[in-house]
Short mmCIF file of C-alpha atoms and ligand atoms in Angstrom, two decimals:
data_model
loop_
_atom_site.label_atom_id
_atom_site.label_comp_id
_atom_site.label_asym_id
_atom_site.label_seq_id
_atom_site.Cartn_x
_atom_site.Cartn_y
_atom_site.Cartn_z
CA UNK A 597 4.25 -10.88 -11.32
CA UNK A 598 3.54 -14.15 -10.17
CA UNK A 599 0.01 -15.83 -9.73
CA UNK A 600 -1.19 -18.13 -7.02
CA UNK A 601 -4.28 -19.98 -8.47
CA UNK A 602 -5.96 -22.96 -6.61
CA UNK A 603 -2.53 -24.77 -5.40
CA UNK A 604 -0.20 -23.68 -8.51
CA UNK A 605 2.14 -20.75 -9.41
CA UNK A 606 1.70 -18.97 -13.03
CA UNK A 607 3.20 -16.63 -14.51
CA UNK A 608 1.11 -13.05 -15.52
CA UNK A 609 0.64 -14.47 -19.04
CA UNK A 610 -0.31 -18.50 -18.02
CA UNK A 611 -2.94 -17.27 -14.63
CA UNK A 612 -6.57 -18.21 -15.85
CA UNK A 613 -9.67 -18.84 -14.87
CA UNK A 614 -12.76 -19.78 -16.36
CA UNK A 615 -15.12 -17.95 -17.88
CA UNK A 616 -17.80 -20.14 -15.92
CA UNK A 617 -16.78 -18.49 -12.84
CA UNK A 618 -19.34 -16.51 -10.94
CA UNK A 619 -17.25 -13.87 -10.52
CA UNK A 620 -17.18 -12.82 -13.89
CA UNK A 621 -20.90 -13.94 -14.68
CA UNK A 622 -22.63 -12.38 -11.13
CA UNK A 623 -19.52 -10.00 -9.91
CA UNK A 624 -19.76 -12.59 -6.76
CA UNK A 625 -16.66 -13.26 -4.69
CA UNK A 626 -14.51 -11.54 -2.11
CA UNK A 627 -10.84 -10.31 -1.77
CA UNK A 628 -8.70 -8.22 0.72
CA UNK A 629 -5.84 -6.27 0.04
CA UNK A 630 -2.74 -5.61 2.09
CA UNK A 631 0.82 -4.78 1.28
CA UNK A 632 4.47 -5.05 2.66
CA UNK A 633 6.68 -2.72 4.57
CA UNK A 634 9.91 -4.42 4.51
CA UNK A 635 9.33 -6.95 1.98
CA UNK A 636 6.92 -8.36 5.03
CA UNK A 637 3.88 -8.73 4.91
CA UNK A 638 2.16 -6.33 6.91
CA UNK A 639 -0.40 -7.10 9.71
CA UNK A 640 -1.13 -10.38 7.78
CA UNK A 641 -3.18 -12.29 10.43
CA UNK A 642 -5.68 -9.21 10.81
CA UNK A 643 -6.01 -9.20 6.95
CA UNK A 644 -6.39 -13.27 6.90
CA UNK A 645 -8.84 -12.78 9.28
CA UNK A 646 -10.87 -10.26 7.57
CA UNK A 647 -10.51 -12.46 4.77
CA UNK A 648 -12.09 -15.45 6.50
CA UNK A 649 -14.84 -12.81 7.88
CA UNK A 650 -15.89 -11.67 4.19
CA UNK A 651 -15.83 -15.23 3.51
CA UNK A 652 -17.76 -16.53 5.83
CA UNK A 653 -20.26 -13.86 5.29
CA UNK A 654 -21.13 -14.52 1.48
CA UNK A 655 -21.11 -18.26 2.31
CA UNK A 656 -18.29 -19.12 1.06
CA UNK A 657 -14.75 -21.68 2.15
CA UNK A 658 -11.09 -20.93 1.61
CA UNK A 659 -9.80 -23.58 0.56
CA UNK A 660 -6.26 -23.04 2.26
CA UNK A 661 -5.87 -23.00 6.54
CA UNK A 662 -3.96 -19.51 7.53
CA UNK A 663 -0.53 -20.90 7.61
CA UNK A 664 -0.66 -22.46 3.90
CA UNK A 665 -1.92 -18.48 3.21
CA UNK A 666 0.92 -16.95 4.80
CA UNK A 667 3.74 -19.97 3.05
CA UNK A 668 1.81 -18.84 -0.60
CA UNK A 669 2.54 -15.32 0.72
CA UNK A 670 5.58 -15.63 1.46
CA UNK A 671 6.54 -17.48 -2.10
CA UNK A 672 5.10 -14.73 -4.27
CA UNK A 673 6.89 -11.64 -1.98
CA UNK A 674 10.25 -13.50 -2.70
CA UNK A 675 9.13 -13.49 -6.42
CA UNK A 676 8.09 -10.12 -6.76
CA UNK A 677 10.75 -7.95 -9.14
CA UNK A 678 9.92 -4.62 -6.36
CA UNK A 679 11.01 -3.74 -2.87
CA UNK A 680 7.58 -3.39 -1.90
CA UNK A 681 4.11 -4.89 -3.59
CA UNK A 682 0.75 -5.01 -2.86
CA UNK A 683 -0.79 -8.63 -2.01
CA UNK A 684 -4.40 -9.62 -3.73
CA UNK A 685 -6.55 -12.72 -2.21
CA UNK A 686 -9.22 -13.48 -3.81
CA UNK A 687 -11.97 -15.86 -3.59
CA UNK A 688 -14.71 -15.92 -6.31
CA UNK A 689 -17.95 -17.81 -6.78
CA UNK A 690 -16.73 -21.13 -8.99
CA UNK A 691 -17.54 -22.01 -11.73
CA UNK A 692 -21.07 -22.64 -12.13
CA UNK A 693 -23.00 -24.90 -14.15
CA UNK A 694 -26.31 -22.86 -14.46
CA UNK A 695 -24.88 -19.57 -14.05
CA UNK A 696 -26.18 -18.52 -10.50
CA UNK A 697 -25.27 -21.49 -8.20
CA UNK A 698 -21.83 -21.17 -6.30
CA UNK A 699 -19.32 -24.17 -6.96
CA UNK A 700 -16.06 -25.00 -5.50
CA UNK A 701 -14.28 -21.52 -4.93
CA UNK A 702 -11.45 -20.15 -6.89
CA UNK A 703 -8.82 -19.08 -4.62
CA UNK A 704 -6.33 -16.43 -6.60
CA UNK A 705 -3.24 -14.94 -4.83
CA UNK A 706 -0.97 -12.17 -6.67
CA UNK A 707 1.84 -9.75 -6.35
CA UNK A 708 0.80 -6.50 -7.71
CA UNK A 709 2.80 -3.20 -8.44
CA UNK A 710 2.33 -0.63 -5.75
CA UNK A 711 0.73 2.49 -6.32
CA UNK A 712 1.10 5.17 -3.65
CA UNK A 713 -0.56 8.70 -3.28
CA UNK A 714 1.83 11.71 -4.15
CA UNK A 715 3.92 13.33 -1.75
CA UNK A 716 1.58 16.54 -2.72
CA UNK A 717 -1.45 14.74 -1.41
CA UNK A 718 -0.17 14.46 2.16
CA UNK A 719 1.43 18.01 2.76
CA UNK A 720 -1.79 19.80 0.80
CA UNK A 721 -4.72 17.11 1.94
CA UNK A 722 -7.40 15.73 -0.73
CA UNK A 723 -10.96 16.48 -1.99
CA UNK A 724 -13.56 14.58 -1.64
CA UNK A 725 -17.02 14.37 -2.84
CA UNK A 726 -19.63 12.95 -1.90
CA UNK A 727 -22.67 10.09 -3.07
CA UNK A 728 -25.29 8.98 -0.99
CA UNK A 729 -24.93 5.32 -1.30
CA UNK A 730 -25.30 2.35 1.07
CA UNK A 731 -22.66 -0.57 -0.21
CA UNK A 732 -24.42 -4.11 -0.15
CA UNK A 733 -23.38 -6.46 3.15
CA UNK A 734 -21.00 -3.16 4.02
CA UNK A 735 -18.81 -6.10 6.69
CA UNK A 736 -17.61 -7.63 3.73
CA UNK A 737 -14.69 -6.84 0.78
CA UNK A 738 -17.56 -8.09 -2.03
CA UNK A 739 -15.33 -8.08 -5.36
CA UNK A 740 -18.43 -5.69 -6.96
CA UNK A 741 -16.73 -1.99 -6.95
CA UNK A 742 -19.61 -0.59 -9.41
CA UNK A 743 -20.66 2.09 -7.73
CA UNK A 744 -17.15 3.16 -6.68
CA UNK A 745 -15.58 3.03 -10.46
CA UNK A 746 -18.70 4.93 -11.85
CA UNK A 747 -18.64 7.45 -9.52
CA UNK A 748 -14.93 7.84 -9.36
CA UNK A 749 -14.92 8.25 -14.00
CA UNK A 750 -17.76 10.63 -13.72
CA UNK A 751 -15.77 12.69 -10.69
CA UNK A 752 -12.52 12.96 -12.51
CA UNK A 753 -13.30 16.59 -13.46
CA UNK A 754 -13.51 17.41 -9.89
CA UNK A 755 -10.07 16.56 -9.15
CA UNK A 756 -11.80 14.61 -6.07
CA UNK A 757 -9.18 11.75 -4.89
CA UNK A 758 -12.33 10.03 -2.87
CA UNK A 759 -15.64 9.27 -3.02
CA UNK A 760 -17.38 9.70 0.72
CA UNK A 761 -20.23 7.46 1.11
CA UNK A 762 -23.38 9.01 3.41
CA UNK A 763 -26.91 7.70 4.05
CA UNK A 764 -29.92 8.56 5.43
CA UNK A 765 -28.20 12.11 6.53
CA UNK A 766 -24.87 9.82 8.34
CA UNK A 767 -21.42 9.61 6.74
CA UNK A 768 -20.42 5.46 6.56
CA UNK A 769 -17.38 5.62 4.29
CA UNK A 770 -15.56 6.32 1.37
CA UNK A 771 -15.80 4.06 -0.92
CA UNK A 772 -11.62 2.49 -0.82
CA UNK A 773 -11.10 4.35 3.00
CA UNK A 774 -12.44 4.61 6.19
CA UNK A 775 -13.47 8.12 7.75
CA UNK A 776 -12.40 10.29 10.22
CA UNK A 777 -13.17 13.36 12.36
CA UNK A 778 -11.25 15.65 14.36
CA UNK A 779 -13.00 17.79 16.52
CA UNK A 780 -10.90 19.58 19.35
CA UNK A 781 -10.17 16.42 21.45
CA UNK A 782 -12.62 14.30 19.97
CA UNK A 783 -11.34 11.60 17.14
CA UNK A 784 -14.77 10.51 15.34
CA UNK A 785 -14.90 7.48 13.23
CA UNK A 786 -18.30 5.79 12.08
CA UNK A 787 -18.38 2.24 13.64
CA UNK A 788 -21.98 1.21 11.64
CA UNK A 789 -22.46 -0.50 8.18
CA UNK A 790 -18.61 0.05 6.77
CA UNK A 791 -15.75 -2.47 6.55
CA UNK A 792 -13.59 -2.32 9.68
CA UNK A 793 -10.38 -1.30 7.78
CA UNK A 794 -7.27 -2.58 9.11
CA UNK A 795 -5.95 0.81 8.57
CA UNK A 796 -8.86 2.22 10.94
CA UNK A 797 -8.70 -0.04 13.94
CA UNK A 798 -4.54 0.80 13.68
CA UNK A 799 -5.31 4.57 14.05
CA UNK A 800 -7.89 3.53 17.07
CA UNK A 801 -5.30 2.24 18.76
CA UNK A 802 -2.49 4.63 18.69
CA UNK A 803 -4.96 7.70 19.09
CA UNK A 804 -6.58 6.51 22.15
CA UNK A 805 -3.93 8.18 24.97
CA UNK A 806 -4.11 11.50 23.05
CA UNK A 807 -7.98 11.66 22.18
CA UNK A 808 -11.38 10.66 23.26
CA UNK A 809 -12.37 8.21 20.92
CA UNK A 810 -16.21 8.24 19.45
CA UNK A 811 -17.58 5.63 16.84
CA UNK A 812 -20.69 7.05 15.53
CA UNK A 813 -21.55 7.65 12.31
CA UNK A 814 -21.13 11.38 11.56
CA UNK A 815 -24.19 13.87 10.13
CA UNK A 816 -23.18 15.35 6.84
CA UNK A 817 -24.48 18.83 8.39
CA UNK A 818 -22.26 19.02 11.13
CA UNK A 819 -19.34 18.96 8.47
CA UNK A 820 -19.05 22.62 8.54
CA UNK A 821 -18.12 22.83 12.50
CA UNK A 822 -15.26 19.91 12.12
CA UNK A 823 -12.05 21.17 12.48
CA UNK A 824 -9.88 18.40 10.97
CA UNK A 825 -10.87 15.12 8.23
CA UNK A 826 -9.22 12.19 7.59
CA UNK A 827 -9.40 8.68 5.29
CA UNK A 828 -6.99 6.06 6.43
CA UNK A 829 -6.42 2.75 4.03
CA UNK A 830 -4.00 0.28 3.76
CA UNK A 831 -2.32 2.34 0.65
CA UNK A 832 -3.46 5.94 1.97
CA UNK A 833 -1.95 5.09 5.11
CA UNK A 834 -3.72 8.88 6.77
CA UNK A 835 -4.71 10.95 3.89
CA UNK A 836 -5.63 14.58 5.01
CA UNK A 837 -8.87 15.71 3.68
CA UNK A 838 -9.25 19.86 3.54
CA UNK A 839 -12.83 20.09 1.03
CA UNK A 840 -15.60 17.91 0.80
CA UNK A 841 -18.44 19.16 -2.35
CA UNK A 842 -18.07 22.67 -1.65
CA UNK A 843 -17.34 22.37 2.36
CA UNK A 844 -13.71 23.82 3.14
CA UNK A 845 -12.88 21.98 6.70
CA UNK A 846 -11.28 23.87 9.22
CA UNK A 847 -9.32 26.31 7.98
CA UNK A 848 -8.58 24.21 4.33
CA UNK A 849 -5.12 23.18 5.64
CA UNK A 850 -3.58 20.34 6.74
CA UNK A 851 -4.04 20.03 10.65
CA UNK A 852 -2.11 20.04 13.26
CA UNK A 853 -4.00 16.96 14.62
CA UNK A 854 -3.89 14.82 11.78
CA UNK A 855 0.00 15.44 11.33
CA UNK A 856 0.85 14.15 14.68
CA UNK A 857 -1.39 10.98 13.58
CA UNK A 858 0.28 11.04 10.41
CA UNK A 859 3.96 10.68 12.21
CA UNK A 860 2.84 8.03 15.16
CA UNK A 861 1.70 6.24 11.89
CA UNK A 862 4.91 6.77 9.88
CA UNK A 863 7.02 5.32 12.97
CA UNK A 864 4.67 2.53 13.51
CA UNK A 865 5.13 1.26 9.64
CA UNK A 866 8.51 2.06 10.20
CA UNK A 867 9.37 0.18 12.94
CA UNK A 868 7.30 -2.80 12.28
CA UNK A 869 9.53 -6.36 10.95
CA UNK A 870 12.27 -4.42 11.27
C1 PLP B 1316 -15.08 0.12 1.33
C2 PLP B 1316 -13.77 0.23 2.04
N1 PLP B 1316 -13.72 0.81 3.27
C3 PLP B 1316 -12.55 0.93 3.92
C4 PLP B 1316 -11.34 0.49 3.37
C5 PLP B 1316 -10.04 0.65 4.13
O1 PLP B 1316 -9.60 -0.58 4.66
P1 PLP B 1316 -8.07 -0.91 4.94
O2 PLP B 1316 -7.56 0.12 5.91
O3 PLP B 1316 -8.09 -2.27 5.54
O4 PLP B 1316 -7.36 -0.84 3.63
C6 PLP B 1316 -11.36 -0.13 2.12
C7 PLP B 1316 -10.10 -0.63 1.53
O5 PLP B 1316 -10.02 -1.00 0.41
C8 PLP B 1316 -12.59 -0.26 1.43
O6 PLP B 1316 -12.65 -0.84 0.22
#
């Protein structure tokens, strides 16, 4: 797959960076993640803006305007050997000459091979378990996944496909989706310390003439009178959730709710750049 790296195209083997560079010294940088439906890129200006938002957040410039962005995207799509591919931005610390001071940015853009959920995940729905946890400046896609990958390895037992964030008694996140909560009419997402996911703010916007929308962030104990769960993400798409820890939801099936979400979704990726 083909590398983008501060104005230059490598290939897998050539892409470098330096070992100076605070993102492998301090974990410090930011990326997004989006993908294409159509060999497009999908929703691009919300994720280059989300982009600039991280970035402007941890302090840090991109060194490209968002039309040089989307000409670099475009380059590496018409590389890429698959239909679809996932697109990586990422903007690290620099490389830094005491080991703690951000330089000049590194700006990497890549291809990468797609990896979707099975079929088995969307007609059954997922478990999920949870970790109280609080992620650090939550508004922002910080490169540091720590928490996530440890919990995820020690989890794998558990056959748990997600790892559902909660603090001080309130569900935030998981810790790669956003949440949600069906309960009769009501669609519940948390609104407070999480990162807006594209994903999320798509759902908002096609649920709102069939449900009264509520951003709060949701009390772990009132998971037992929910009648329907949800994680959306840019690769999830609307993932079903039927058990969180030891919590069946609803009746530990699919719901009727989240399926009708699931198709006004489907049509939507569908029909967009066609
Ligand atoms: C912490 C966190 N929350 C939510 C999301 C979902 O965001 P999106 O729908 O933009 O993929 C992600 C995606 O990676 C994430 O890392």
């Amino acid at each position: 797959m083909a590398h983008f790296i501060n104005g230059d195209f490598f290939s897998e083997t050539e892409a470098k960076i330096s070992i100076d560079d605070l993102s492998i010294l301090r974990g410090f940088g930011i990326f997004d993640y989006f993908r294409t439906y159509n060999r497009k890129p999908f929703l691009l200006n919300d994720y280059l803006k989300r982009f600039q938002n991280s970035a402007s957040i941890v302090g840090l410039s991109i060194p490209l305007n968002s039309t040089e962005l989307s000409s670099v995207i475009d380059q590496l799509i018409s590389q890429s050997p698959n239909d679809e591919c996932g697109i990586r931005m990422i903007l690290t610390g620099g490389n830094s000459f005491d080991a703690f001071t951000p330089e000049k940015p590194n700006l990497i853009i890549r291809t990468e091979k797609f990896q979707l959920p099975l079929e088995k995940d969307y007609s059954e729905g997922v478990i999920v378990i949870s970790y109280e946890y609080q992620r650090d400046l939550p508004e922002a896609k910080l490169l540091n996944y720590s928490s996530a990958i440890i919990h995820n390895s020690r989890n794998l037992d558990k056959k748990a496909s997600e790892i559902l964030y909660h603090f001080r008694g309130k569900i935030t996140e998981a810790s790669r989706s956003n949440f949600f909560v069906i309960q009769g009419e009501r669609l519940i997402t948390p609104e407070k310390h999480i990162l807006k996911g594209i994903t999320r703010q798509t759902v908002l916007t096609m649920a709102q003439k069939d449900f009264a929308i509520e951003k709060e962030n949701f009390p772990m104990h009132l998971l037992s009178d929910v009648d329907e769960v949800f994680i959306t993400s840019t690769t999830k798409g609307i993932m079903p959730v039927i058990k969180i820890d030891d919590q069946i939801i609803g009746n530990g099936k699919v719901g009727k709710a989240t399926r009708h979400l699931m198709e006004l979704y489907k049509n939507f990726t569908d029909k967009t750049h066609l």
